XYZ file of C-alpha atoms in Angstrom:
174
model
C -34.341 51.854 -188.040
C -38.240 52.079 -188.369
C -38.905 48.167 -188.387
C -37.030 47.802 -186.104
C -38.487 50.746 -183.435
C -41.872 49.519 -184.865
C -41.046 46.237 -183.416
C -40.775 47.305 -179.657
C -43.194 46.811 -177.183
C -43.202 48.954 -174.126
C -42.894 46.588 -171.038
C -43.988 48.935 -168.108
C -40.152 49.998 -166.725
C -37.297 52.276 -167.474
C -33.710 50.442 -168.281
C -31.720 53.071 -169.073
C -28.430 50.591 -168.357
C -29.829 48.168 -170.940
C -30.257 50.390 -173.219
C -26.851 52.465 -172.803
C -25.693 48.863 -173.311
C -27.202 47.369 -176.072
C -26.469 51.341 -178.434
C -23.054 50.811 -176.785
C -22.409 47.399 -178.231
C -24.351 48.439 -181.433
C -21.934 50.777 -182.780
C -18.481 49.014 -181.547
C -14.887 50.689 -180.867
C -14.566 50.503 -184.526
C -13.377 54.601 -186.389
C -14.628 54.269 -188.920
C -14.731 58.239 -189.656
C -18.396 59.050 -188.970
C -19.712 60.660 -185.825
C -21.571 58.423 -184.445
C -24.350 59.869 -181.875
C -26.549 58.014 -179.349
C -30.333 60.304 -178.855
C -31.449 58.864 -174.997
C -35.240 60.152 -174.792
C -36.347 59.372 -171.552
C -39.656 59.965 -169.429
C -38.055 59.541 -165.880
C -35.626 57.478 -164.162
C -34.218 53.995 -164.555
C -37.124 51.958 -162.885
C -35.406 48.449 -163.123
C -32.696 49.138 -159.663
C -29.908 50.424 -161.529
C -28.060 52.667 -159.985
C -26.762 56.011 -161.759
C -23.052 55.303 -161.000
C -23.378 52.115 -162.891
C -25.330 53.963 -165.701
C -22.646 56.109 -166.536
C -20.290 54.089 -166.663
C -22.077 52.050 -169.555
C -20.627 53.703 -172.746
C -17.053 52.946 -172.369
C -15.937 51.155 -175.743
C -17.726 53.174 -178.610
C -16.877 56.510 -178.997
C -20.553 57.970 -179.213
C -21.359 61.502 -178.274
C -24.549 61.546 -176.280
C -28.007 63.344 -176.433
C -30.076 62.661 -173.724
C -33.492 64.526 -173.918
C -35.856 64.460 -170.471
C -39.134 64.303 -171.098
C -42.065 64.888 -168.717
C -42.375 65.718 -164.516
C -40.451 62.278 -163.209
C -37.190 63.070 -164.499
C -33.621 62.465 -162.993
C -32.053 65.853 -163.804
C -28.759 64.593 -161.477
C -28.640 61.344 -164.121
C -29.104 63.324 -167.427
C -26.945 65.641 -166.611
C -24.212 63.261 -165.636
C -24.754 61.082 -169.189
C -24.668 64.822 -171.252
C -21.050 65.906 -168.928
C -19.296 62.546 -169.926
C -20.083 61.377 -173.172
C -22.670 64.379 -174.522
C -21.697 68.015 -174.886
C -22.937 68.598 -171.115
C -25.991 69.801 -172.290
C -28.833 67.653 -171.747
C -32.528 69.160 -173.261
C -35.737 68.586 -170.780
C -38.710 69.121 -172.782
C -41.872 69.217 -170.019
C -44.891 68.943 -172.079
C -45.806 67.093 -175.406
C -46.259 70.269 -177.243
C -42.385 70.971 -177.185
C -41.641 67.772 -178.227
C -41.571 67.795 -182.502
C -39.762 71.609 -182.444
C -36.659 71.102 -179.860
C -36.622 67.493 -181.998
C -36.268 68.986 -185.611
C -34.176 72.212 -183.821
C -31.731 69.103 -182.565
C -31.637 67.135 -185.786
C -30.693 70.306 -187.845
C -27.759 71.031 -185.691
C -26.435 67.342 -185.612
C -26.822 67.133 -189.072
C -24.113 69.519 -189.739
C -20.703 68.379 -187.754
C -17.859 70.288 -188.469
C -15.757 69.595 -185.988
C -15.232 65.791 -184.303
C -13.081 64.046 -182.150
C -11.974 67.997 -180.434
C -9.343 67.806 -177.703
C -8.547 70.904 -175.705
C -4.737 71.291 -174.535
C -4.084 73.950 -171.681
C -1.008 74.958 -172.620
C 1.687 75.229 -169.751
C -1.217 75.143 -167.699
C -2.154 71.426 -166.750
C 1.396 71.182 -164.588
C 3.186 73.957 -162.901
C 5.654 73.669 -159.510
C 4.880 75.809 -156.671
C 7.399 76.983 -154.031
C 7.282 75.156 -150.483
C 9.364 76.225 -147.670
C 11.103 74.123 -145.303
C 12.064 74.469 -142.004
C 15.432 75.143 -142.711
C 14.584 78.092 -145.387
C 15.083 75.898 -148.350
C 13.069 76.074 -151.453
C 11.572 72.951 -153.030
C 9.193 73.004 -155.880
C 6.057 70.163 -155.703
C 4.378 69.778 -159.575
C 0.548 70.463 -158.845
C -2.508 69.945 -161.617
C -2.836 74.613 -162.036
C -6.626 72.770 -164.202
C -8.908 70.577 -162.837
C -12.603 69.104 -162.606
C -13.149 70.466 -166.120
C -17.031 69.772 -167.815
C -17.979 68.101 -170.039
C -15.142 65.808 -169.693
C -15.470 64.811 -173.304
C -15.140 67.933 -175.515
C -18.096 68.198 -177.571
C -18.037 68.288 -181.072
C -18.719 71.590 -183.182
C -22.033 71.941 -185.223
C -22.941 74.731 -187.183
C -24.156 77.012 -185.241
C -22.866 75.566 -182.074
C -20.026 76.675 -178.940
C -17.476 74.826 -176.806
C -17.797 75.771 -173.375
C -16.001 73.879 -171.307
C -15.959 74.653 -166.964
C -13.510 74.149 -164.978
C -11.278 75.590 -161.794
C -8.068 77.288 -161.981
C -5.539 77.525 -159.426
C -3.914 80.343 -160.334
């Protein structure tokens, strides 16, 4: 990893799409029982013309958890929030000054180095589908299915690391 990173050269642009695509391809689809983590450290917005929708749809083939870190002043908060909700733990990290970077990254590595549960699934018992009563003009009762729980974020339930918790937010219609 050190040799790879040492061989990188700055090209003057931020290409988040290709970086995530390459990481996704490197991790692949195989389930080897390990937690795969992608750390995205970016100083701003994707300047190569890729849309946020395209970038967010990038990580489809691997089961990696993405942890986005925005560093600096020109951060695309909307994009990093979406990436964290789709593929990470729902919590992006924003670092305004280089002084904070070392402390924040050390705390992050300490946290993710101790996964307790991975591939967590949450079911909403008897709440995913219910039946509401709809009256027709002849005063007869019909039942129609409705989703009681929707718009849950993060979309993928995050892994649980030592000292962390799962926080899910959504809409409950009843």
